């Protein structure tokens, strides 16, 4: 047998194991509301190749490839336990078991590591929570995809309605088509049908009522069977408490804004300050995509090294707010063609840091350049630290943060030397540290942080909504503090 034959045989063996994982992962998700992860990446509804690629990606952050032959025993061990709703990271189980050294069996170690989700400790499966989308643009449609994807277990969040202004001719058909196909994010994973007579879009069995209105105070959501819902306003039309309070209609319990909030509206970056949300708070903001990208790594650096001051330069993909060709615009420069120019513009992300990270007593400045790409941006975060360090130390620290800290769902890490912006389309993290571009000189550090300003941000919004709705289940093994 040749070396090539050995490689192919090994691939076929791993492919067979990955294939046998799929029904186990699906059953745990549907019957016990357990989301199986691999280094914070969900394996639910993933193909054989996707499962294998996710395992291989572990080498980028852990320094060595993770094989399905290592994780499969832990997945099998989970099936032997009386598990309650939870998120269980089999990548972390394998990594911590490797370093344990007590001689426990895989079954013994797994039972101990996820004890908080078993037997008398497990939490009860909760009824689904209604969600309404006010607006159905770029962010609205991606949030819809995520909500539909996460509705598989029948619990958690359930998208019940979208509210839009009625367009001319076949409005609902066109909106369904935009949900079905996306030039950047690809095809919708599933099936979509339209019930024009009842003004509904049915996506993977989820019936979504399309409500036509241009006035939030004119909608009675209970008339559509919606109750105690969380409304996500992705129009950005209202940003202060007075304006957003218009959404608090019959059937709506809370309002979440997908833009920076003004005045006393809390700006939340999940993973950093979501625990400050008061139970009786009815209106909150998820800040901006750039704020979500810079605040988690900024907190990580401040916690370890201290930060005296910083500057963030954002190289941002163009957005619908800009003109395709030169035309009148209310803001300076944004009237010039987005597809043909680099456009200097303002960003409120730096000033928003103070709201999300008030304990950081350091001035942070910022500016932004819009560039001719449709998605994925990069934030260049330049920091003056309280102590000197080295590039190797910073990278080792941030890699560990991305693997096993409370910020592991927000911060990703990549060491690929040829990474470019399109590689990060579809990333579910708030930001991705580019190891190759990182620069450290004494007490000065410059971090290059990629982020999918559409999809990654939408994932952060969903995490906030899960948290305030009470369906954010605990993760095991628990991340290191």
Short mmCIF file of C-alpha atoms in Angstrom, two decimals:
data_model
loop_
_atom_site.label_atom_id
_atom_site.label_comp_id
_atom_site.label_asym_id
_atom_site.label_seq_id
_atom_site.Cartn_x
_atom_site.Cartn_y
_atom_site.Cartn_z
CA UNK A 1 0.00 0.00 0.00
CA UNK A 2 1.36 3.45 -0.94
CA UNK A 3 1.47 6.54 1.26
CA UNK A 4 -1.35 7.99 -0.84
CA UNK A 5 -3.41 4.88 -0.17
CA UNK A 6 -2.72 5.25 3.56
CA UNK A 7 -3.91 8.87 3.47
CA UNK A 8 -7.04 7.98 1.54
CA UNK A 9 -7.85 5.06 3.85
CA UNK A 10 -7.43 7.35 6.85
CA UNK A 11 -9.75 9.92 5.24
CA UNK A 12 -12.40 7.29 4.53
CA UNK A 13 -12.19 6.06 8.12
CA UNK A 14 -12.65 9.57 9.53
CA UNK A 15 -15.45 10.23 7.06
CA UNK A 16 -17.26 7.13 8.31
CA UNK A 17 -16.92 8.27 11.93
CA UNK A 18 -18.16 11.78 11.10
CA UNK A 19 -21.14 10.28 9.31
CA UNK A 20 -22.02 8.23 12.38
CA UNK A 21 -21.82 11.39 14.51
CA UNK A 22 -24.64 13.13 12.66
CA UNK A 23 -27.61 11.09 13.98
CA UNK A 24 -26.21 11.22 17.54
CA UNK A 25 -25.81 15.01 17.40
CA UNK A 26 -29.28 15.39 15.88
CA UNK A 27 -30.95 13.18 18.47
CA UNK A 28 -29.30 15.00 21.38
CA UNK A 29 -30.48 18.30 19.90
CA UNK A 30 -34.06 17.27 19.16
CA UNK A 31 -34.81 15.09 22.18
CA UNK A 32 -32.76 16.66 24.97
CA UNK A 33 -32.13 20.20 23.68
CA UNK A 34 -28.36 19.66 23.80
CA UNK A 35 -26.27 21.68 21.34
CA UNK A 36 -23.02 19.82 20.59
CA UNK A 37 -20.10 22.17 19.95
CA UNK A 38 -16.50 21.82 18.85
CA UNK A 39 -14.41 24.72 20.13
CA UNK A 40 -17.53 26.92 20.27
CA UNK A 41 -18.67 25.89 16.76
CA UNK A 42 -22.02 24.11 16.64
CA UNK A 43 -22.07 20.70 14.96
CA UNK A 44 -25.87 20.58 14.72
CA UNK A 45 -27.16 20.14 11.15
CA UNK A 46 -23.62 19.98 9.77
CA UNK A 47 -22.52 17.76 6.89
CA UNK A 48 -19.82 15.10 7.07
CA UNK A 49 -17.28 17.38 5.40
CA UNK A 50 -18.24 20.32 7.63
CA UNK A 51 -17.67 18.20 10.75
CA UNK A 52 -14.27 17.11 9.48
CA UNK A 53 -13.28 20.66 8.51
CA UNK A 54 -14.31 21.97 11.93
CA UNK A 55 -12.08 19.35 13.56
CA UNK A 56 -9.20 20.27 11.30
CA UNK A 57 -9.61 23.97 12.00
CA UNK A 58 -8.69 23.27 15.61
CA UNK A 59 -5.04 23.20 14.54
CA UNK A 60 -5.26 26.95 13.85
CA UNK A 61 -6.00 27.72 17.49
CA UNK A 62 -4.89 24.71 19.51
CA UNK A 63 -1.68 24.14 17.54
CA UNK A 64 -2.59 20.60 16.52
CA UNK A 65 -5.37 18.93 14.58
CA UNK A 66 -8.24 17.36 16.46
CA UNK A 67 -9.49 14.06 15.04
CA UNK A 68 -13.01 12.64 15.10
CA UNK A 69 -11.42 9.50 16.54
CA UNK A 70 -10.66 11.58 19.67
CA UNK A 71 -14.03 13.28 20.02
CA UNK A 72 -16.35 10.39 19.09
CA UNK A 73 -15.87 8.56 22.43
CA UNK A 74 -17.01 11.70 24.27
CA UNK A 75 -20.04 12.05 22.03
CA UNK A 76 -20.98 8.43 22.74
CA UNK A 77 -20.47 9.03 26.46
CA UNK A 78 -23.00 11.88 26.34
CA UNK A 79 -25.68 9.50 25.07
CA UNK A 80 -25.35 7.47 28.28
CA UNK A 81 -26.18 10.46 30.51
CA UNK A 82 -29.47 11.95 31.64
CA UNK A 83 -28.75 15.33 30.09
CA UNK A 84 -30.83 18.48 30.32
CA UNK A 85 -30.77 21.53 28.02
CA UNK A 86 -27.17 22.65 27.58
CA UNK A 87 -24.31 23.31 25.21
CA UNK A 88 -21.54 20.74 25.38
CA UNK A 89 -18.16 21.28 23.72
CA UNK A 90 -16.66 17.91 22.81
CA UNK A 91 -13.49 19.65 21.62
CA UNK A 92 -12.96 21.05 25.10
CA UNK A 93 -13.84 17.68 26.63
CA UNK A 94 -11.12 16.02 24.55
CA UNK A 95 -8.57 18.74 25.33
CA UNK A 96 -9.18 18.79 29.08
CA UNK A 97 -9.24 14.98 29.26
CA UNK A 98 -5.86 14.85 27.51
CA UNK A 99 -4.41 17.10 30.23
CA UNK A 100 -6.23 15.52 33.19
CA UNK A 101 -3.88 12.74 34.17
CA UNK A 102 -6.10 11.08 36.83
CA UNK A 103 -6.61 7.90 34.86
CA UNK A 104 -10.37 8.29 34.57
CA UNK A 105 -12.22 6.57 31.75
CA UNK A 106 -13.78 8.75 29.04
CA UNK A 107 -17.21 7.93 30.48
CA UNK A 108 -16.18 8.87 34.04
CA UNK A 109 -14.49 12.09 32.96
CA UNK A 110 -17.42 13.15 30.76
CA UNK A 111 -19.97 12.50 33.50
CA UNK A 112 -17.94 14.63 35.91
CA UNK A 113 -17.33 17.46 33.41
CA UNK A 114 -21.01 17.86 32.50
CA UNK A 115 -22.46 17.04 35.94
CA UNK A 116 -24.16 20.43 36.04
CA UNK A 117 -26.39 19.37 33.14
CA UNK A 118 -27.38 15.93 34.44
CA UNK A 119 -29.75 14.34 36.93
CA UNK A 120 -31.05 16.63 39.64
CA UNK A 121 -28.84 19.48 38.42
CA UNK A 122 -30.31 19.72 34.94
CA UNK A 123 -32.59 22.61 34.08
CA UNK A 124 -36.01 22.06 32.60
CA UNK A 125 -36.68 22.48 28.90
CA UNK A 126 -38.34 25.82 28.45
CA UNK A 127 -41.24 26.74 26.23
CA UNK A 128 -40.30 28.62 23.07
CA UNK A 129 -40.18 32.42 23.22
CA UNK A 130 -41.86 34.43 20.47
CA UNK A 131 -39.69 36.80 18.41
CA UNK A 132 -40.81 39.55 16.04
CA UNK A 133 -38.54 41.24 13.50
CA UNK A 134 -39.29 44.89 12.80
CA UNK A 135 -37.61 45.41 9.44
CA UNK A 136 -36.31 42.78 7.05
CA UNK A 137 -33.09 44.16 5.55
CA UNK A 138 -29.56 42.75 5.60
CA UNK A 139 -29.41 42.14 9.36
CA UNK A 140 -33.10 41.23 9.65
CA UNK A 141 -32.85 38.42 7.11
CA UNK A 142 -29.68 36.99 8.66
CA UNK A 143 -31.29 37.04 12.11
CA UNK A 144 -34.28 35.27 10.55
CA UNK A 145 -31.97 32.56 9.19
CA UNK A 146 -30.38 32.10 12.60
CA UNK A 147 -33.73 31.95 14.39
CA UNK A 148 -35.03 29.35 11.95
CA UNK A 149 -31.82 27.33 12.28
CA UNK A 150 -32.09 27.32 16.09
CA UNK A 151 -35.77 26.34 16.15
CA UNK A 152 -34.97 22.69 15.36
CA UNK A 153 -35.42 21.37 18.90
CA UNK A 154 -38.86 22.99 19.17
CA UNK A 155 -37.67 25.05 22.16
CA UNK A 156 -35.72 28.27 22.46
CA UNK A 157 -36.63 31.17 20.17
CA UNK A 158 -39.41 31.07 17.59
CA UNK A 159 -39.73 33.68 14.84
CA UNK A 160 -43.42 34.43 14.66
CA UNK A 161 -43.68 37.60 12.54
CA UNK A 162 -41.88 40.27 10.57
CA UNK A 163 -43.12 43.85 10.19
CA UNK A 164 -42.36 45.74 6.99
CA UNK A 165 -43.71 48.53 4.82
CA UNK A 166 -45.64 47.07 1.92
CA UNK A 167 -43.93 47.30 -1.44
CA UNK A 168 -45.53 47.13 -4.83
CA UNK A 169 -46.42 43.86 -6.57
CA UNK A 170 -45.68 40.41 -5.11
CA UNK A 171 -44.14 41.93 -2.00
CA UNK A 172 -44.15 38.76 0.09
CA UNK A 173 -42.81 36.64 -2.79
CA UNK A 174 -39.88 39.01 -3.27
CA UNK A 175 -39.11 39.10 0.44
CA UNK A 176 -39.17 35.30 0.58
CA UNK A 177 -36.82 35.20 -2.39
CA UNK A 178 -34.35 37.51 -0.62
CA UNK A 179 -34.45 35.17 2.38
CA UNK A 180 -33.95 32.15 0.13
CA UNK A 181 -30.92 33.44 -1.80
CA UNK A 182 -28.20 35.83 -0.70
CA UNK A 183 -25.34 37.02 -2.91
CA UNK A 184 -22.90 37.02 0.01
CA UNK A 185 -24.12 34.35 2.41
CA UNK A 186 -25.43 31.85 -0.12
CA UNK A 187 -28.52 29.71 -0.20
CA UNK A 188 -30.87 29.32 2.76
CA UNK A 189 -30.32 25.91 4.36
CA UNK A 190 -33.76 24.40 3.96
CA UNK A 191 -37.03 25.01 2.19
CA UNK A 192 -39.12 28.16 1.90
CA UNK A 193 -42.69 28.41 0.64
CA UNK A 194 -45.07 31.36 0.45
CA UNK A 195 -48.71 31.48 1.54
CA UNK A 196 -49.81 34.73 -0.11
CA UNK A 197 -53.45 34.30 0.88
CA UNK A 198 -52.56 34.33 4.57
CA UNK A 199 -49.52 36.61 4.24
CA UNK A 200 -47.10 34.00 5.55
CA UNK A 201 -43.61 32.72 4.76
CA UNK A 202 -43.07 29.10 5.79
CA UNK A 203 -39.37 28.35 6.34
CA UNK A 204 -38.40 24.84 7.48
CA UNK A 205 -41.90 24.45 8.90
CA UNK A 206 -41.80 27.78 10.76
CA UNK A 207 -44.86 29.88 9.89
CA UNK A 208 -43.82 33.53 9.83
CA UNK A 209 -46.58 36.12 9.57
CA UNK A 210 -45.77 39.15 7.41
CA UNK A 211 -47.38 42.23 8.96
CA UNK A 212 -47.55 45.38 6.88
CA UNK A 213 -47.23 48.60 8.85
CA UNK A 214 -45.25 51.83 8.89
CA UNK A 215 -46.36 52.78 12.38
CA UNK A 216 -45.31 50.64 15.38
CA UNK A 217 -48.09 52.11 17.52
CA UNK A 218 -50.73 50.75 15.14
CA UNK A 219 -49.93 47.04 15.55
CA UNK A 220 -51.67 44.73 18.03
CA UNK A 221 -49.48 41.63 17.95
CA UNK A 222 -51.88 39.58 20.04
CA UNK A 223 -54.24 39.65 17.04
CA UNK A 224 -51.67 37.42 15.29
CA UNK A 225 -51.23 35.04 18.22
CA UNK A 226 -47.97 36.66 19.35
CA UNK A 227 -47.46 36.93 23.10
CA UNK A 228 -44.69 37.99 25.48
CA UNK A 229 -42.43 38.45 22.47
CA UNK A 230 -39.03 40.03 22.02
CA UNK A 231 -39.12 42.51 19.15
CA UNK A 232 -35.86 43.09 17.28
CA UNK A 233 -35.80 46.48 15.56
CA UNK A 234 -33.27 46.29 12.74
CA UNK A 235 -34.39 49.47 10.96
CA UNK A 236 -32.36 51.88 13.10
CA UNK A 237 -35.15 54.38 12.67
CA UNK A 238 -35.57 54.89 16.45
CA UNK A 239 -32.57 54.78 18.78
CA UNK A 240 -33.64 56.40 22.03
CA UNK A 241 -35.94 55.10 24.73
CA UNK A 242 -38.86 57.31 23.70
CA UNK A 243 -38.78 56.15 20.09
CA UNK A 244 -38.20 52.48 20.84
CA UNK A 245 -40.98 52.50 23.44
CA UNK A 246 -43.43 52.78 20.53
CA UNK A 247 -42.83 49.06 19.96
CA UNK A 248 -44.11 48.13 23.42
CA UNK A 249 -47.52 47.12 22.16
CA UNK A 250 -49.83 44.26 23.18
CA UNK A 251 -47.86 41.04 22.69
CA UNK A 252 -44.40 42.66 22.98
CA UNK A 253 -42.44 42.34 26.24
CA UNK A 254 -39.00 43.63 25.26
CA UNK A 255 -37.33 45.57 22.44
CA UNK A 256 -33.79 44.92 21.16
CA UNK A 257 -32.17 47.43 18.80
CA UNK A 258 -29.56 46.34 16.23
CA UNK A 259 -27.77 49.69 16.25
CA UNK A 260 -26.09 51.87 18.90
CA UNK A 261 -28.65 53.10 21.42
CA UNK A 262 -28.83 56.73 22.48
CA UNK A 263 -29.40 58.32 25.87
CA UNK A 264 -29.97 55.84 28.69
CA UNK A 265 -30.56 52.83 26.43
CA UNK A 266 -28.08 50.12 27.57
CA UNK A 267 -25.57 49.15 24.85
CA UNK A 268 -24.87 45.44 25.26
CA UNK A 269 -21.94 43.44 23.88
CA UNK A 270 -22.63 39.81 24.64
CA UNK A 271 -19.78 38.15 26.51
CA UNK A 272 -18.66 41.45 28.02
CA UNK A 273 -21.56 43.18 29.75
CA UNK A 274 -24.71 41.14 29.06
CA UNK A 275 -24.85 40.27 32.75
CA UNK A 276 -25.70 43.91 33.64
CA UNK A 277 -29.13 43.64 32.00
CA UNK A 278 -31.78 44.10 34.67
CA UNK A 279 -34.64 41.62 34.55
CA UNK A 280 -37.19 44.43 34.27
CA UNK A 281 -35.28 46.27 31.49
CA UNK A 282 -37.57 46.36 28.47
CA UNK A 283 -35.42 48.26 25.97
CA UNK A 284 -31.79 47.65 25.08
CA UNK A 285 -29.31 47.95 22.22
CA UNK A 286 -26.77 45.51 20.79
CA UNK A 287 -24.46 48.43 19.90
CA UNK A 288 -22.74 48.32 16.47
CA UNK A 289 -20.90 45.56 14.63
CA UNK A 290 -17.60 47.39 15.15
CA UNK A 291 -18.22 47.90 18.87
CA UNK A 292 -18.88 44.15 19.15
CA UNK A 293 -15.65 43.47 17.26
CA UNK A 294 -13.33 45.62 19.36
CA UNK A 295 -14.75 45.45 22.89
CA UNK A 296 -14.15 41.71 23.61
CA UNK A 297 -10.43 41.73 22.61
CA UNK A 298 -10.03 45.13 24.27
CA UNK A 299 -11.41 43.68 27.51
CA UNK A 300 -9.13 40.64 27.18
CA UNK A 301 -6.06 42.84 26.72
CA UNK A 302 -7.08 45.18 29.56
CA UNK A 303 -7.62 42.25 31.93
CA UNK A 304 -4.15 40.80 31.27
CA UNK A 305 -1.93 43.76 30.43
CA UNK A 306 -3.84 46.91 31.37
CA UNK A 307 -4.56 49.57 28.73
CA UNK A 308 -3.50 53.22 29.05
CA UNK A 309 -4.95 54.44 25.75
CA UNK A 310 -5.93 53.15 22.34
CA UNK A 311 -6.99 53.97 18.80
CA UNK A 312 -9.11 51.88 16.46
CA UNK A 313 -9.00 52.31 12.69
CA UNK A 314 -11.81 50.45 10.99
CA UNK A 315 -11.55 49.36 7.37
CA UNK A 316 -15.22 48.62 6.80
CA UNK A 317 -17.14 47.10 3.92
CA UNK A 318 -19.70 49.36 2.28
CA UNK A 319 -23.30 49.31 3.44
CA UNK A 320 -26.77 50.16 2.13
CA UNK A 321 -26.43 53.61 3.68
CA UNK A 322 -23.98 54.55 0.89
CA UNK A 323 -24.76 55.26 -2.73
CA UNK A 324 -23.97 52.75 -5.47
CA UNK A 325 -23.12 55.65 -7.79
CA UNK A 326 -22.42 59.30 -6.98
CA UNK A 327 -25.61 60.94 -5.78
CA UNK A 328 -26.91 63.25 -3.08
CA UNK A 329 -26.43 62.05 0.51
CA UNK A 330 -27.03 63.81 3.79
CA UNK A 331 -23.59 62.85 5.14
CA UNK A 332 -20.25 64.07 3.87
CA UNK A 333 -18.51 61.72 1.39
CA UNK A 334 -21.07 58.90 1.66
CA UNK A 335 -22.77 60.25 -1.45
CA UNK A 336 -19.79 59.13 -3.53
CA UNK A 337 -19.87 55.72 -5.17
CA UNK A 338 -19.35 52.96 -2.59
CA UNK A 339 -18.31 50.45 -5.25
CA UNK A 340 -15.57 52.68 -6.71
CA UNK A 341 -14.03 54.51 -3.76
CA UNK A 342 -12.43 54.26 -0.37
CA UNK A 343 -14.56 56.61 1.70
CA UNK A 344 -13.42 58.23 4.93
CA UNK A 345 -16.30 58.40 7.37
CA UNK A 346 -17.04 58.65 11.07
CA UNK A 347 -17.53 55.81 13.55
CA UNK A 348 -19.09 55.91 16.98
CA UNK A 349 -17.50 52.60 18.00
CA UNK A 350 -14.68 54.16 19.99
CA UNK A 351 -17.00 56.32 22.10
CA UNK A 352 -19.35 53.35 22.53
CA UNK A 353 -16.59 51.46 24.36
CA UNK A 354 -17.27 53.54 27.46
CA UNK A 355 -20.87 52.28 27.59
CA UNK A 356 -20.00 48.61 27.15
CA UNK A 357 -16.77 48.67 29.17
CA UNK A 358 -17.10 51.47 31.73
CA UNK A 359 -14.38 50.00 33.97
CA UNK A 360 -11.79 50.75 31.26
CA UNK A 361 -10.28 54.06 32.37
CA UNK A 362 -8.44 54.77 29.14
CA UNK A 363 -9.16 57.13 26.22
CA UNK A 364 -10.05 55.28 23.02
CA UNK A 365 -10.23 57.19 19.72
CA UNK A 366 -11.45 55.90 16.37
CA UNK A 367 -11.98 56.55 12.68
CA UNK A 368 -13.25 54.55 9.73
CA UNK A 369 -12.73 54.00 6.02
CA UNK A 370 -15.40 52.32 3.89
CA UNK A 371 -13.91 50.19 1.11
CA UNK A 372 -15.37 48.50 -2.01
CA UNK A 373 -16.13 45.04 -0.59
CA UNK A 374 -19.70 43.97 0.30
CA UNK A 375 -18.99 42.20 3.60
CA UNK A 376 -16.30 41.56 6.24
CA UNK A 377 -14.34 44.38 7.84
CA UNK A 378 -11.15 44.70 9.85
CA UNK A 379 -10.48 46.76 12.96
CA UNK A 380 -6.88 47.74 13.61
CA UNK A 381 -6.65 48.20 17.37
CA UNK A 382 -3.53 50.06 18.52
CA UNK A 383 -2.97 49.94 22.29
CA UNK A 384 -0.57 51.41 24.79
CA UNK A 385 -0.27 48.82 27.56
CA UNK A 386 0.52 49.23 31.23
CA UNK A 387 3.39 46.75 31.02
CA UNK A 388 5.81 45.53 28.41
CA UNK A 389 5.29 42.18 26.75
CA UNK A 390 6.21 40.21 23.63
CA UNK A 391 4.39 39.23 20.49
CA UNK A 392 4.67 35.54 21.39
CA UNK A 393 3.17 36.12 24.83
CA UNK A 394 0.25 38.15 23.48
CA UNK A 395 -0.55 35.59 20.76
CA UNK A 396 -0.37 32.68 23.20
CA UNK A 397 -2.68 34.54 25.57
CA UNK A 398 -5.24 35.46 22.91
CA UNK A 399 -5.21 31.91 21.52
CA UNK A 400 -6.04 30.60 25.00
CA UNK A 401 -8.77 33.24 25.39
CA UNK A 402 -10.34 32.05 22.13
CA UNK A 403 -10.27 28.43 23.30
CA UNK A 404 -11.22 28.33 26.94
CA UNK A 405 -12.36 31.68 28.33
CA UNK A 406 -15.81 33.24 28.81
CA UNK A 407 -15.04 35.22 25.62
CA UNK A 408 -14.50 32.16 23.42
CA UNK A 409 -17.75 32.72 21.51
CA UNK A 410 -16.76 36.32 20.83
CA UNK A 411 -13.06 35.98 20.00
CA UNK A 412 -11.69 33.64 17.34
CA UNK A 413 -8.05 33.16 16.39
CA UNK A 414 -6.38 32.37 13.09
CA UNK A 415 -2.74 31.83 12.18
CA UNK A 416 -3.17 31.15 8.44
CA UNK A 417 -0.54 33.26 6.64
CA UNK A 418 -2.67 33.87 3.54
CA UNK A 419 -5.98 34.84 5.19
CA UNK A 420 -8.01 37.55 3.44
CA UNK A 421 -11.37 39.16 4.11
CA UNK A 422 -13.58 36.75 2.16
CA UNK A 423 -12.30 33.87 4.33
CA UNK A 424 -14.35 35.25 7.20
CA UNK A 425 -17.74 35.45 5.51
CA UNK A 426 -20.10 33.53 7.76
CA UNK A 427 -17.92 33.70 10.88
CA UNK A 428 -20.08 33.48 14.00
CA UNK A 429 -17.56 35.24 16.22
CA UNK A 430 -17.62 38.94 17.00
CA UNK A 431 -13.99 39.24 15.91
CA UNK A 432 -11.09 37.09 14.74
CA UNK A 433 -7.53 37.83 15.83
CA UNK A 434 -5.12 37.62 12.87
CA UNK A 435 -1.97 36.18 14.44
CA UNK A 436 0.23 36.85 11.43
CA UNK A 437 -0.55 40.57 11.39
CA UNK A 438 -0.22 41.15 15.15
CA UNK A 439 2.57 43.53 16.17
CA UNK A 440 3.99 44.02 19.66
CA UNK A 441 6.88 46.29 20.67
CA UNK A 442 7.35 46.64 24.40
CA UNK A 443 4.24 48.32 25.75
CA UNK A 444 2.71 48.91 22.30
CA UNK A 445 0.44 46.30 20.71
CA UNK A 446 -1.42 46.41 17.41
CA UNK A 447 -4.15 43.83 16.86
CA UNK A 448 -5.76 43.16 13.47
CA UNK A 449 -9.32 42.00 14.09
CA UNK A 450 -11.41 40.62 11.23
CA UNK A 451 -15.19 40.51 11.60
CA UNK A 452 -18.18 39.63 9.46
CA UNK A 453 -20.03 42.86 10.09
CA UNK A 454 -23.28 41.22 8.94
CA UNK A 455 -23.32 37.60 10.11
CA UNK A 456 -20.99 37.77 13.10
CA UNK A 457 -22.91 40.75 14.42
CA UNK A 458 -26.24 38.96 13.86
CA UNK A 459 -24.93 36.06 15.97
CA UNK A 460 -24.13 38.51 18.77
CA UNK A 461 -27.68 39.89 18.56
CA UNK A 462 -29.11 36.37 18.84
CA UNK A 463 -26.95 35.70 21.92
CA UNK A 464 -28.32 38.81 23.61
CA UNK A 465 -31.90 37.82 22.72
CA UNK A 466 -31.30 34.30 24.07
CA UNK A 467 -29.97 35.77 27.29
CA UNK A 468 -32.87 38.14 27.94
CA UNK A 469 -35.41 35.50 26.94
CA UNK A 470 -34.05 32.96 29.43
CA UNK A 471 -33.16 30.33 26.81
CA UNK A 472 -29.39 30.78 26.95
CA UNK A 473 -28.35 27.37 28.21
CA UNK A 474 -25.09 26.79 30.15
CA UNK A 475 -21.97 25.51 28.41
CA UNK A 476 -19.89 22.52 29.55
CA UNK A 477 -17.08 22.10 30.34
CA UNK A 478 -17.38 25.53 31.97
CA UNK A 479 -14.93 28.04 30.45
CA UNK A 480 -11.98 29.12 32.56
CA UNK A 481 -12.49 32.48 34.24
#
